[in-house]
Coordinates of C-alpha atoms in Angstrom, one line a residue:
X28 CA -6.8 47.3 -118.6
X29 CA -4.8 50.4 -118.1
X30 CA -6.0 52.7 -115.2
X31 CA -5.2 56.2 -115.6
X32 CA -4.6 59.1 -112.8
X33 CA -4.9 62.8 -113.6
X34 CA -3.2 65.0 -110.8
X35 CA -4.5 68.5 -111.5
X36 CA -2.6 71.6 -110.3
X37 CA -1.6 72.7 -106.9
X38 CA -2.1 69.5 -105.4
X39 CA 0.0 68.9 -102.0
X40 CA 1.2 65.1 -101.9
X41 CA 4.2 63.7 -103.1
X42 CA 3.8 62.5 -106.7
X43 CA 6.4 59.5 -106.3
X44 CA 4.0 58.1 -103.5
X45 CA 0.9 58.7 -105.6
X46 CA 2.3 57.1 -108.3
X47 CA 3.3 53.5 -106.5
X48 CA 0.2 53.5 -105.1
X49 CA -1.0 53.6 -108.8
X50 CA 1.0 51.3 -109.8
X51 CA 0.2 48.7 -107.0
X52 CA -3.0 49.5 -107.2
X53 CA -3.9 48.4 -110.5
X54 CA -1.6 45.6 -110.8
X55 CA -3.8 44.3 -107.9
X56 CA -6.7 44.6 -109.7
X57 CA -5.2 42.6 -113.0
X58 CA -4.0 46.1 -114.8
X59 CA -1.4 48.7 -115.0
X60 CA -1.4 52.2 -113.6
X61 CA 0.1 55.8 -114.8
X62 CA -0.2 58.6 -113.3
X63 CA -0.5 62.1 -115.2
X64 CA 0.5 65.4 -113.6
X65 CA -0.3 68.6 -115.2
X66 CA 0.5 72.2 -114.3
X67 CA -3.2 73.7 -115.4
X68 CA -6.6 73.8 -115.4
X69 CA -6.7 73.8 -119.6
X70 CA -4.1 70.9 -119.7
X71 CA -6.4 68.7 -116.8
X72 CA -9.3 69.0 -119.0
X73 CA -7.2 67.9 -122.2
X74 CA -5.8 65.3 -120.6
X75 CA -9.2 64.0 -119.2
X76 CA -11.2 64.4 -122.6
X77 CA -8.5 61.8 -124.4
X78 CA -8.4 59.6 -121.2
X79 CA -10.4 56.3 -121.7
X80 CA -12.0 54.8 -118.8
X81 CA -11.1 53.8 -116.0
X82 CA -9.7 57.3 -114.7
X83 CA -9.5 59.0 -111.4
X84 CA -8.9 62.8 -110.7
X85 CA -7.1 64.5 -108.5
X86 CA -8.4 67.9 -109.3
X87 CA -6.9 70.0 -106.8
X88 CA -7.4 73.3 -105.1
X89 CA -7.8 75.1 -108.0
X90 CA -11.1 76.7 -108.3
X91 CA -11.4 76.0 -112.0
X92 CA -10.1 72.6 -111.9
X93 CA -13.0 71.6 -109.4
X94 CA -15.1 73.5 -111.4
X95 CA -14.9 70.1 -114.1
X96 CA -16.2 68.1 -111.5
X97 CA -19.8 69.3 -112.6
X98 CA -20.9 67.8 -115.4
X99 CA -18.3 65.6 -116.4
X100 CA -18.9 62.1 -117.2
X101 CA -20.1 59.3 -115.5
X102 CA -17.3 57.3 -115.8
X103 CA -14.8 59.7 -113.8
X104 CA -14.1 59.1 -110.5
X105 CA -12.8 62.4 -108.7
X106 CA -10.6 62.2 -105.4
X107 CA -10.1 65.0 -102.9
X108 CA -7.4 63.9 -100.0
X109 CA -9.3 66.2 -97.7
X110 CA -12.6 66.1 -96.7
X111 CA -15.1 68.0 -99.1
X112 CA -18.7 68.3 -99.6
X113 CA -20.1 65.8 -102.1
X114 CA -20.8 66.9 -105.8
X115 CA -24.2 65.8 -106.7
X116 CA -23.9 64.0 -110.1
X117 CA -20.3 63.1 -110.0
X118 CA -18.7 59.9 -109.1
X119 CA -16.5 62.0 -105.6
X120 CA -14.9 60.6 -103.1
X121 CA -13.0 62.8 -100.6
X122 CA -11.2 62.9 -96.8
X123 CA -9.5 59.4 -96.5
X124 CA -5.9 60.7 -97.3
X125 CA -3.6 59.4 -99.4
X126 CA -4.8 55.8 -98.6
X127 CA -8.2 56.8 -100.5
X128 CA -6.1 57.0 -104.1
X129 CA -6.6 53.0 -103.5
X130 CA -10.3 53.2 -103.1
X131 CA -10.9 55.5 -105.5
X132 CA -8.8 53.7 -108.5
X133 CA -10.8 50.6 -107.1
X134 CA -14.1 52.1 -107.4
X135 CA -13.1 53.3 -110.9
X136 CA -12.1 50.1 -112.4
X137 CA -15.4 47.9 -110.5
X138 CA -17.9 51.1 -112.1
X139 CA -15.5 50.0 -115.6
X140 CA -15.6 46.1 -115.0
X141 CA -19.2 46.2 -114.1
X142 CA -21.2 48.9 -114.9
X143 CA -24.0 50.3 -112.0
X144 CA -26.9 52.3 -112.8
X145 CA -27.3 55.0 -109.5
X146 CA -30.8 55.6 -108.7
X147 CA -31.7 58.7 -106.4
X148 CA -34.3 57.7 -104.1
X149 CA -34.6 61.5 -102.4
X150 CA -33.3 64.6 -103.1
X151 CA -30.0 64.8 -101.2
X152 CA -26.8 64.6 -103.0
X153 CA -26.0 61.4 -100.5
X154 CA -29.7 59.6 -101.2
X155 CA -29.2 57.1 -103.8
X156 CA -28.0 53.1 -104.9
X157 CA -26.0 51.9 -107.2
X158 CA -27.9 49.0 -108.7
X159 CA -26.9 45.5 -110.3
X160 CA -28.6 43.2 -112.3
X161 CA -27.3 39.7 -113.0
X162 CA -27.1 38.4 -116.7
X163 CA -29.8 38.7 -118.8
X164 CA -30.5 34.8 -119.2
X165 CA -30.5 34.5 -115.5
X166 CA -34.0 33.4 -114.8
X167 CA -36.6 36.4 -113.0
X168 CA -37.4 37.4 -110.5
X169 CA -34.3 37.9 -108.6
X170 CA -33.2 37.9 -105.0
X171 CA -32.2 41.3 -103.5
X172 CA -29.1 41.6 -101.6
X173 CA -29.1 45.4 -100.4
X174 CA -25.4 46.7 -99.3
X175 CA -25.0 49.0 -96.5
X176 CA -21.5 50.2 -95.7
X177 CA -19.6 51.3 -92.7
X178 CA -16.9 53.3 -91.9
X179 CA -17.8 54.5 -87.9
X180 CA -20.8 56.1 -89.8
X181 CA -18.4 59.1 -90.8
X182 CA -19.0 60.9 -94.0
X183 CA -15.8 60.4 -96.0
X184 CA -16.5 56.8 -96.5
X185 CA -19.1 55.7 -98.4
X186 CA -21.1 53.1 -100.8
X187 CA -17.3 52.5 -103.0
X188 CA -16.9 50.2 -99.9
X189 CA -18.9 47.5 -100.5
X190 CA -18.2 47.9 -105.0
X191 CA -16.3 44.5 -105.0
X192 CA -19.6 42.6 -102.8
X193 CA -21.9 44.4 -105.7
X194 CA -20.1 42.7 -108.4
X195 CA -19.6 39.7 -106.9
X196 CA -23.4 39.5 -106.1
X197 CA -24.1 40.3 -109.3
X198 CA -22.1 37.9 -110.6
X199 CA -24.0 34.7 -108.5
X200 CA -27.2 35.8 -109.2
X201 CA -28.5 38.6 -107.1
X202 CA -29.7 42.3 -107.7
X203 CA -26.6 44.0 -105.7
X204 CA -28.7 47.5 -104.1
X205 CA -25.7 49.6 -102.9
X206 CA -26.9 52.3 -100.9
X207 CA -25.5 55.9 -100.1
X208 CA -27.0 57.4 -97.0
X209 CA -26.2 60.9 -95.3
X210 CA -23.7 60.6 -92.7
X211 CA -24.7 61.8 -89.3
X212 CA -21.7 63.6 -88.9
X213 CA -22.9 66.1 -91.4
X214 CA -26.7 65.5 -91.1
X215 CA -27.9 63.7 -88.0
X216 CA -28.8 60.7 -86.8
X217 CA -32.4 61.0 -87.6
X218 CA -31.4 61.3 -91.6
X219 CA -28.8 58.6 -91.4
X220 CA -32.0 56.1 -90.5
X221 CA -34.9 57.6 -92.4
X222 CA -32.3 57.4 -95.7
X223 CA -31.6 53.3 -95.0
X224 CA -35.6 53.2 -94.6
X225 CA -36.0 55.1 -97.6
X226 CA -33.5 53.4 -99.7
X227 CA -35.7 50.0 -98.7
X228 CA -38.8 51.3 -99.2
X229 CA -38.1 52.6 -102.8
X230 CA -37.0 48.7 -103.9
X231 CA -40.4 48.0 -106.3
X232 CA -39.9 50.4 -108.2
X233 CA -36.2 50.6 -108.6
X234 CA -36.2 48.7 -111.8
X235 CA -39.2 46.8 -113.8
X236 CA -41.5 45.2 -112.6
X237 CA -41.2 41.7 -111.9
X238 CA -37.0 41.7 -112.0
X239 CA -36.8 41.8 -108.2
X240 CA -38.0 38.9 -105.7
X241 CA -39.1 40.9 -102.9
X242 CA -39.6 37.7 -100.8
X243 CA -36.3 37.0 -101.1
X244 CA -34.6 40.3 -99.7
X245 CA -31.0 39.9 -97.8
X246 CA -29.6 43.0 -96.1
X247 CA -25.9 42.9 -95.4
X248 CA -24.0 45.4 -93.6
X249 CA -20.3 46.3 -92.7
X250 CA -19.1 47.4 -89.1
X251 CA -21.2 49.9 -88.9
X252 CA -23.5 49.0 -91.1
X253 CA -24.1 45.9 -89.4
X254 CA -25.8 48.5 -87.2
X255 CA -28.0 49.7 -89.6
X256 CA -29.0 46.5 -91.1
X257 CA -30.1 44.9 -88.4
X258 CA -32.1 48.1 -86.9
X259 CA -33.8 48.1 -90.8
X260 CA -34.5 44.3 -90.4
X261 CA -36.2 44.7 -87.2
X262 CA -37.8 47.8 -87.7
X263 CA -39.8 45.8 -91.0
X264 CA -39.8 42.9 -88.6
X265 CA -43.5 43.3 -88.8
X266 CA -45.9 41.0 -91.2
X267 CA -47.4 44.2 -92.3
X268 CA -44.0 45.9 -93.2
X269 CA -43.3 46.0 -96.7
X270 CA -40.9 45.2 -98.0
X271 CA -39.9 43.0 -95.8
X272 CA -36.5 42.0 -94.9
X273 CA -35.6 37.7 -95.3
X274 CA -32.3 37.7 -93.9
X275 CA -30.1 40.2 -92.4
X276 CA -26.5 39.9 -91.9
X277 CA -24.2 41.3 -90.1
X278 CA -20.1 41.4 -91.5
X279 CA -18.0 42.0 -88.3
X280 CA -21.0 44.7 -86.7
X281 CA -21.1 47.1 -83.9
X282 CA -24.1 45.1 -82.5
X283 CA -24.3 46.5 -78.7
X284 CA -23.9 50.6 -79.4
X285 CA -24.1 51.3 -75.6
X286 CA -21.1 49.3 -74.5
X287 CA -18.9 49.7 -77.8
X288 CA -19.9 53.7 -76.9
X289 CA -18.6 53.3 -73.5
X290 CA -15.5 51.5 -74.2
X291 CA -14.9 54.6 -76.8
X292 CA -15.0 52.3 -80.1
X293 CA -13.8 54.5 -82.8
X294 CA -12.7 57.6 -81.0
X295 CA -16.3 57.6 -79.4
X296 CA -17.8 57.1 -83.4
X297 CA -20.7 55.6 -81.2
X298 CA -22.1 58.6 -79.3
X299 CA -20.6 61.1 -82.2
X300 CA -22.8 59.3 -84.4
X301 CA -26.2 59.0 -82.2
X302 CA -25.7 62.9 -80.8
X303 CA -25.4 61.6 -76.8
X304 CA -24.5 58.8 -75.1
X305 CA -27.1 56.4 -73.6
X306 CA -27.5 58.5 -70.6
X307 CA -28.2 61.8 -72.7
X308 CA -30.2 60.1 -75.9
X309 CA -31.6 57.1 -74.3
X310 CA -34.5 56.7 -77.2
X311 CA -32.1 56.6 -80.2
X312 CA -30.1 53.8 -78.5
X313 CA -33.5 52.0 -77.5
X314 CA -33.9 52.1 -81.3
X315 CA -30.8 51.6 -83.0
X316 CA -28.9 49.2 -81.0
X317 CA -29.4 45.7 -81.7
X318 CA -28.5 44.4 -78.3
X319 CA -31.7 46.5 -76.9
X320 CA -33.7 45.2 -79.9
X321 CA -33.8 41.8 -79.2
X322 CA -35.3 39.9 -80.7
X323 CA -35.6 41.7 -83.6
X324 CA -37.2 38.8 -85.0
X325 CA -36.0 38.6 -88.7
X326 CA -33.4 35.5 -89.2
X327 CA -29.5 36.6 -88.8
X328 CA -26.4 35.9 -89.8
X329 CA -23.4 37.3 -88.0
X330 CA -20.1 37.0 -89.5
X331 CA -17.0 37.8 -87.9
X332 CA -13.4 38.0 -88.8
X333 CA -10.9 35.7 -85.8
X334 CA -8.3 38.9 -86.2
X335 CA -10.5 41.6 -86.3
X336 CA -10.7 43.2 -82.9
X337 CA -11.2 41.9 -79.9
X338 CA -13.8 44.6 -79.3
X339 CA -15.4 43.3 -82.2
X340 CA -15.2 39.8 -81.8
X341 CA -16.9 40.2 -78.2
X342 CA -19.5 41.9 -79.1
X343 CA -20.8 39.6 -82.1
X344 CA -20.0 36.4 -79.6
X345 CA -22.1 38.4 -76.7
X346 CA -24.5 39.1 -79.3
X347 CA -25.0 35.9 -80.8
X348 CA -25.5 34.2 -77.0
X349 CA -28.0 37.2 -76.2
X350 CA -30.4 37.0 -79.8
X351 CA -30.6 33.2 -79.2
X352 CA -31.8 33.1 -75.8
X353 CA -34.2 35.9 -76.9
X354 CA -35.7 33.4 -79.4
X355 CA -34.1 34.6 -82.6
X356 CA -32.6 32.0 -85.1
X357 CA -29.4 33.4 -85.9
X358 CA -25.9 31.8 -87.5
X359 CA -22.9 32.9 -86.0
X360 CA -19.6 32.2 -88.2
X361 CA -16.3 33.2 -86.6
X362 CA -13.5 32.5 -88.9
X363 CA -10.0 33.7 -89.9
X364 CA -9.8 36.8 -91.2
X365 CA -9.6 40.5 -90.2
X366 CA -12.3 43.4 -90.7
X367 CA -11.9 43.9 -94.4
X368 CA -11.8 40.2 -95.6
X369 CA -15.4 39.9 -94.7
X370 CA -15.7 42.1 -97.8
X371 CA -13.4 40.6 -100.2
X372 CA -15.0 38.4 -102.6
X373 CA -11.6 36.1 -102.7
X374 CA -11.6 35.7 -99.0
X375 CA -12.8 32.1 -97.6
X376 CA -14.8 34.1 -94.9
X377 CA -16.7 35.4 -97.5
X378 CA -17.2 32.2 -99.3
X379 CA -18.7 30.8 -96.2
X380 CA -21.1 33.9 -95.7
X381 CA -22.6 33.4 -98.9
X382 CA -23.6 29.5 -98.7
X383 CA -24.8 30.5 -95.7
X384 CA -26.7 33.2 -97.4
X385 CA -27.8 30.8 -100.2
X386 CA -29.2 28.3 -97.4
X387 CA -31.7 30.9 -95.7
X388 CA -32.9 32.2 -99.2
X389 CA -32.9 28.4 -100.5
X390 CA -30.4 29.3 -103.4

């Protein structure tokens, strides 16, 4: 598999970095990497109409290089090293720096290895899921494992974090739901929940009818989409709620938003995210924070890296001790690992997450 990298015109980094990131890159992912520089906006667009997938772009400043990012085809991923507003339609990731040339070749060559059909469930350029379906012979309906990402709830990360849990899920039996939400740095708290809501509510009609066990729905969320997945889980906690959530887990969580706020987690992510802090906004943390939720009545799994941070760890071992005594049932798992092998397919943590996941949904 050869991954290809177009660097359109004008773009400030140093081309010799780029390129060994490339390289790396790809070799990690079982391929090799070259990366294309060209000096205009007529050359870019030649060079990405003979390009086979997987390709990323670097487009540039350049007005009419940027200009290709509408309408171009599905499978191009486009990269801006600064933060830019999303394209709607186009596979565009932006703001993470030169480290996001790694995500971005990643997300290319997943969307390559394992194609996902994205599925608007609003309006918004940021409302919609990626969805994947196992093999055809495996047997219907399906459990649901819906993917909510993290990243401090900031808006230049996004659903490309959680691509290699998608595949993986896809791959054991599961219809993977990876979900885009707007970010509440650019939108507001309020959308960042009503969007996860949303992106639940929508699940019987995602795809036919009858491919989905909605009895069987597991919603998994990174650092700070442990946040989110547990306020979903309780808020459709309810018999009445449909659909209703089976299992929710948590992968290394900012479970107790008022004391990860006040011991300024992330910059103070916490109280940039919810608009206050729990003095000024006391409803939203009433309503998003786990800790204040309890019990929030829907089974739970927390999983936790040893060599994440301490912050971190406390909080998911305060958590666990708190949910219990509140009546939950809940799994905690605490094993080596730091904050991004609870994502990584190959890791052992994540081996361990899933038969414990395959336990509660009696796989």
């Amino acid at each position: 598999m050869d991954v290809t990298v177009l660097v359109g015109p004008e773009l400030t980094a140093d081309l010799a970095l780029l390129e060994s990131l490339t390289t790396a890159t790809a070799a990690d992912l079982g391929g090799t990497g070259r990366l294309v520089a060209v000096d205009s906006t007529a050359a870019l667009e030649s060079a990405l109409a003979a390009t086979a997938a997987p390709v990323v772009v670097l487009p540039g400043p350049t007005a009419s290089a940027r200009a290709l990012m509408s309408g171009a085809a599905s499978h191009v991923v486009w990269y801006d090293l600064t933060v830019s507003t999303a394209v709607a339609g186009a596979r565009h990731l932006s703001g993470r720096g030169v480290w996001g040339l790694v995500w971005a070749i990643r997300h290319a060559v997943y969307q390559h290895r394992s194609p996902a059909v994205r599925v608007a469930y609003g309006a918004h350029a940021d409302q919609w899921g990626e969805l994947r379906l196992p093999t055809a012979d495996t047997a219907r309906p399906v459990p649901v494992a819906v993917l909510l990402h993290g990243g401090f709830w900031r808006s230049y990360w996004g659903a490309d974090l959680m691509d290699a849990l998608a595949v993986d899920l896809a791959a054991r039996g599961y219809a993977a739901w990876n979900v885009e939400y707007r970010r509440p740095d650019r939108h507001g708290w309020d959308a960042t929940t009503t969007d996860v809501a949303a992106a639940l509510a929508v699940l019987p009609v995602v795809t036919d009818t009858g491919a989905l066990d909605l009895d069987r729905i597991v919603v998994l969320g990174h650092s700070a989409g442990g946040q989110l997945a547990l306020r979903a889980a309780a808020d459709l906690a309810d018999p009445a709620s449909a659909p209703r959530v089976a299992l929710a887990v948590s992968l290394a969580g900012v479970l107790d938003l008022a004391e990860a706020d006040g011991r300024q987690l992330g910059d103070g992510a916490v109280s940039a995210a919810l608009g206050g802090t729990p003095t000024t906004v006391p409803q939203r943390y009433a309503a998003g924070d786990p800790m204040a939720r309890l019990p929030i009545g829907v089974p739970t799994l927390l999983v936790q890296g040893a060599g994440d941070s301490p912050d971190l760890v406390d909080i998911n071992r305060r958590y666990a001790v708190a949910a219990r005594a509140a009546g939950d049932e809940l799994t905690h798992l605490e094993l080596p690992g730091d904050h991004f092998d609870v994502i990584g397919p190959g890791s052992a943590i994540w081996q361990a997450t899933m038969e414990q996941v395959g336990r509660y949904l009696g796989r």
